[in-house]
Amino acid sequence: MALTEITFFERFEADILAGKKTITIRDESEKHFIKDSHVKVSTYEAGRQFCEICIQDVQAIQKDQLSDFHAAQENMSLNQLKQVIDEIYPNVKSLYVISYQLL
């Protein structure tokens, strides 16, 4: 099984390690993750690996379809989620929900 890598901003590390953040929403450049694959997780800022996850699913979504359900999986409010998405992916409407489980 191929071990790939994904990065997260350091501010999300505690939530990931606590199992409170169970999805990530990414643009088309990161839709390649495969169900049941194990992925190394590193910080975006320093490249420091801090855990591994198992990809559960990758689903296409439009930004206007994001809901309280997605926000809860991100461990934030819907308004916070939309703000974060707008900061990271300005002017991007087509996104991908990557659900995962901490290993």
PDB file of C-alpha atoms in Angstrom:
ATOM      1  CA  MET A   1       0.000   0.000   0.000  1.00  0.00           C
ATOM      2  CA  ALA A   2       1.418   3.360  -1.023  1.00  0.00           C
ATOM      3  CA  LEU A   3       1.980   5.807   1.803  1.00  0.00           C
ATOM      4  CA  THR A   4       1.296   9.349   0.656  1.00  0.00           C
ATOM      5  CA  GLU A   5       1.357  12.642   2.531  1.00  0.00           C
ATOM      6  CA  ILE A   6      -1.033  15.467   3.344  1.00  0.00           C
ATOM      7  CA  THR A   7      -0.363  18.707   5.186  1.00  0.00           C
ATOM      8  CA  PHE A   8      -2.521  20.649   7.633  1.00  0.00           C
ATOM      9  CA  PHE A   9      -2.016  24.052   9.195  1.00  0.00           C
ATOM     10  CA  GLU A  10      -0.502  23.677  12.679  1.00  0.00           C
ATOM     11  CA  ARG A  11      -3.629  25.212  14.226  1.00  0.00           C
ATOM     12  CA  PHE A  12      -5.553  22.010  13.325  1.00  0.00           C
ATOM     13  CA  GLU A  13      -3.061  19.542  14.836  1.00  0.00           C
ATOM     14  CA  ALA A  14      -4.668  19.271  18.294  1.00  0.00           C
ATOM     15  CA  ASP A  15      -8.149  18.692  16.835  1.00  0.00           C
ATOM     16  CA  ILE A  16      -6.824  15.995  14.488  1.00  0.00           C
ATOM     17  CA  LEU A  17      -4.953  14.204  17.273  1.00  0.00           C
ATOM     18  CA  ALA A  18      -8.017  14.426  19.553  1.00  0.00           C
ATOM     19  CA  GLY A  19     -10.248  12.927  16.840  1.00  0.00           C
ATOM     20  CA  LYS A  20     -12.371  16.107  16.754  1.00  0.00           C
ATOM     21  CA  LYS A  21     -11.508  16.952  13.120  1.00  0.00           C
ATOM     22  CA  THR A  22     -12.440  14.029  10.867  1.00  0.00           C
ATOM     23  CA  ILE A  23     -12.613  15.655   7.422  1.00  0.00           C
ATOM     24  CA  THR A  24     -10.636  18.108   5.392  1.00  0.00           C
ATOM     25  CA  ILE A  25     -11.957  20.141   2.488  1.00  0.00           C
ATOM     26  CA  ARG A  26      -9.534  20.606  -0.369  1.00  0.00           C
ATOM     27  CA  ASP A  27      -9.442  21.816  -3.953  1.00  0.00           C
ATOM     28  CA  GLU A  28      -9.030  19.716  -7.085  1.00  0.00           C
ATOM     29  CA  SER A  29      -5.248  19.484  -6.669  1.00  0.00           C
ATOM     30  CA  GLU A  30      -5.754  17.161  -3.673  1.00  0.00           C
ATOM     31  CA  LYS A  31      -8.630  14.951  -4.868  1.00  0.00           C
ATOM     32  CA  HIS A  32      -6.253  12.065  -5.665  1.00  0.00           C
ATOM     33  CA  PHE A  33      -6.419  10.355  -2.257  1.00  0.00           C
ATOM     34  CA  ILE A  34      -7.644   6.760  -2.412  1.00  0.00           C
ATOM     35  CA  LYS A  35     -10.091   5.106  -0.001  1.00  0.00           C
ATOM     36  CA  ASP A  36      -8.366   2.885   2.588  1.00  0.00           C
ATOM     37  CA  SER A  37      -4.926   4.368   1.867  1.00  0.00           C
ATOM     38  CA  HIS A  38      -2.683   5.337   4.780  1.00  0.00           C
ATOM     39  CA  VAL A  39      -1.412   8.904   4.632  1.00  0.00           C
ATOM     40  CA  LYS A  40       1.343  10.646   6.601  1.00  0.00           C
ATOM     41  CA  VAL A  41       0.176  13.920   8.142  1.00  0.00           C
ATOM     42  CA  SER A  42       2.577  16.846   8.463  1.00  0.00           C
ATOM     43  CA  THR A  43       2.321  20.501   9.364  1.00  0.00           C
ATOM     44  CA  TYR A  44       2.087  22.871   6.429  1.00  0.00           C
ATOM     45  CA  GLU A  45       4.335  25.434   8.077  1.00  0.00           C
ATOM     46  CA  ALA A  46       7.282  23.243   9.156  1.00  0.00           C
ATOM     47  CA  GLY A  47       6.729  19.902   7.414  1.00  0.00           C
ATOM     48  CA  ARG A  48       6.814  18.136  10.789  1.00  0.00           C
ATOM     49  CA  GLN A  49       5.042  14.762  10.665  1.00  0.00           C
ATOM     50  CA  PHE A  50       2.664  14.275  13.601  1.00  0.00           C
ATOM     51  CA  CYS A  51       0.421  11.294  12.756  1.00  0.00           C
ATOM     52  CA  GLU A  52      -1.005   9.004  10.100  1.00  0.00           C
ATOM     53  CA  ILE A  53      -4.583   8.773   8.875  1.00  0.00           C
ATOM     54  CA  CYS A  54      -6.598   6.300   6.831  1.00  0.00           C
ATOM     55  CA  ILE A  55      -8.660   7.836   4.028  1.00  0.00           C
ATOM     56  CA  GLN A  56     -12.321   6.847   4.384  1.00  0.00           C
ATOM     57  CA  ASP A  57     -13.790   8.637   1.354  1.00  0.00           C
ATOM     58  CA  VAL A  58     -13.325  11.489  -1.130  1.00  0.00           C
ATOM     59  CA  GLN A  59     -16.488  13.261  -2.304  1.00  0.00           C
ATOM     60  CA  ALA A  60     -16.921  16.236  -4.629  1.00  0.00           C
ATOM     61  CA  ILE A  61     -18.936  19.131  -3.185  1.00  0.00           C
ATOM     62  CA  GLN A  62     -19.830  22.648  -4.209  1.00  0.00           C
ATOM     63  CA  LYS A  63     -18.880  25.353  -1.718  1.00  0.00           C
ATOM     64  CA  ASP A  64     -22.533  26.410  -1.366  1.00  0.00           C
ATOM     65  CA  GLN A  65     -23.429  22.832  -0.297  1.00  0.00           C
ATOM     66  CA  LEU A  66     -21.301  22.987   2.857  1.00  0.00           C
ATOM     67  CA  SER A  67     -23.498  22.445   5.903  1.00  0.00           C
ATOM     68  CA  ASP A  68     -23.490  22.333   9.694  1.00  0.00           C
ATOM     69  CA  PHE A  69     -22.722  18.610   9.324  1.00  0.00           C
ATOM     70  CA  HIS A  70     -19.441  19.383   7.541  1.00  0.00           C
ATOM     71  CA  ALA A  71     -18.641  22.135  10.027  1.00  0.00           C
ATOM     72  CA  ALA A  72     -19.121  19.723  12.955  1.00  0.00           C
ATOM     73  CA  GLN A  73     -16.715  17.270  11.313  1.00  0.00           C
ATOM     74  CA  GLU A  74     -14.213  20.134  11.037  1.00  0.00           C
ATOM     75  CA  ASN A  75     -14.837  21.013  14.724  1.00  0.00           C
ATOM     76  CA  MET A  76     -15.980  24.567  13.930  1.00  0.00           C
ATOM     77  CA  SER A  77     -19.129  26.526  13.141  1.00  0.00           C
ATOM     78  CA  LEU A  78     -20.422  26.764   9.581  1.00  0.00           C
ATOM     79  CA  ASN A  79     -19.491  30.458   9.459  1.00  0.00           C
ATOM     80  CA  GLN A  80     -15.952  29.636  10.616  1.00  0.00           C
ATOM     81  CA  LEU A  81     -15.693  26.856   8.031  1.00  0.00           C
ATOM     82  CA  LYS A  82     -16.816  29.114   5.195  1.00  0.00           C
ATOM     83  CA  GLN A  83     -14.349  31.794   6.310  1.00  0.00           C
ATOM     84  CA  VAL A  84     -11.449  29.309   6.407  1.00  0.00           C
ATOM     85  CA  ILE A  85     -12.374  27.931   2.965  1.00  0.00           C
ATOM     86  CA  ASP A  86     -12.555  31.469   1.546  1.00  0.00           C
ATOM     87  CA  GLU A  87      -9.118  32.280   3.015  1.00  0.00           C
ATOM     88  CA  ILE A  88      -7.449  29.138   1.665  1.00  0.00           C
ATOM     89  CA  TYR A  89      -9.350  28.780  -1.627  1.00  0.00           C
ATOM     90  CA  PRO A  90     -10.589  32.210  -2.736  1.00  0.00           C
ATOM     91  CA  ASN A  91     -12.898  32.066  -5.766  1.00  0.00           C
ATOM     92  CA  VAL A  92     -12.973  28.229  -5.784  1.00  0.00           C
ATOM     93  CA  LYS A  93     -16.481  26.731  -5.937  1.00  0.00           C
ATOM     94  CA  SER A  94     -15.758  23.019  -6.584  1.00  0.00           C
ATOM     95  CA  LEU A  95     -14.180  21.309  -3.589  1.00  0.00           C
ATOM     96  CA  TYR A  96     -13.581  17.810  -2.234  1.00  0.00           C
ATOM     97  CA  VAL A  97     -14.474  16.476   1.209  1.00  0.00           C
ATOM     98  CA  ILE A  98     -11.802  14.008   2.328  1.00  0.00           C
ATOM     99  CA  SER A  99     -12.959  12.009   5.335  1.00  0.00           C
ATOM    100  CA  TYR A 100     -10.368  10.150   7.370  1.00  0.00           C
ATOM    101  CA  GLN A 101      -9.711   8.185  10.539  1.00  0.00           C
ATOM    102  CA  LEU A 102      -6.742   8.709  12.822  1.00  0.00           C
ATOM    103  CA  LEU A 103      -4.427   5.670  12.939  1.00  0.00           C
TER     104      LEU A 103
END
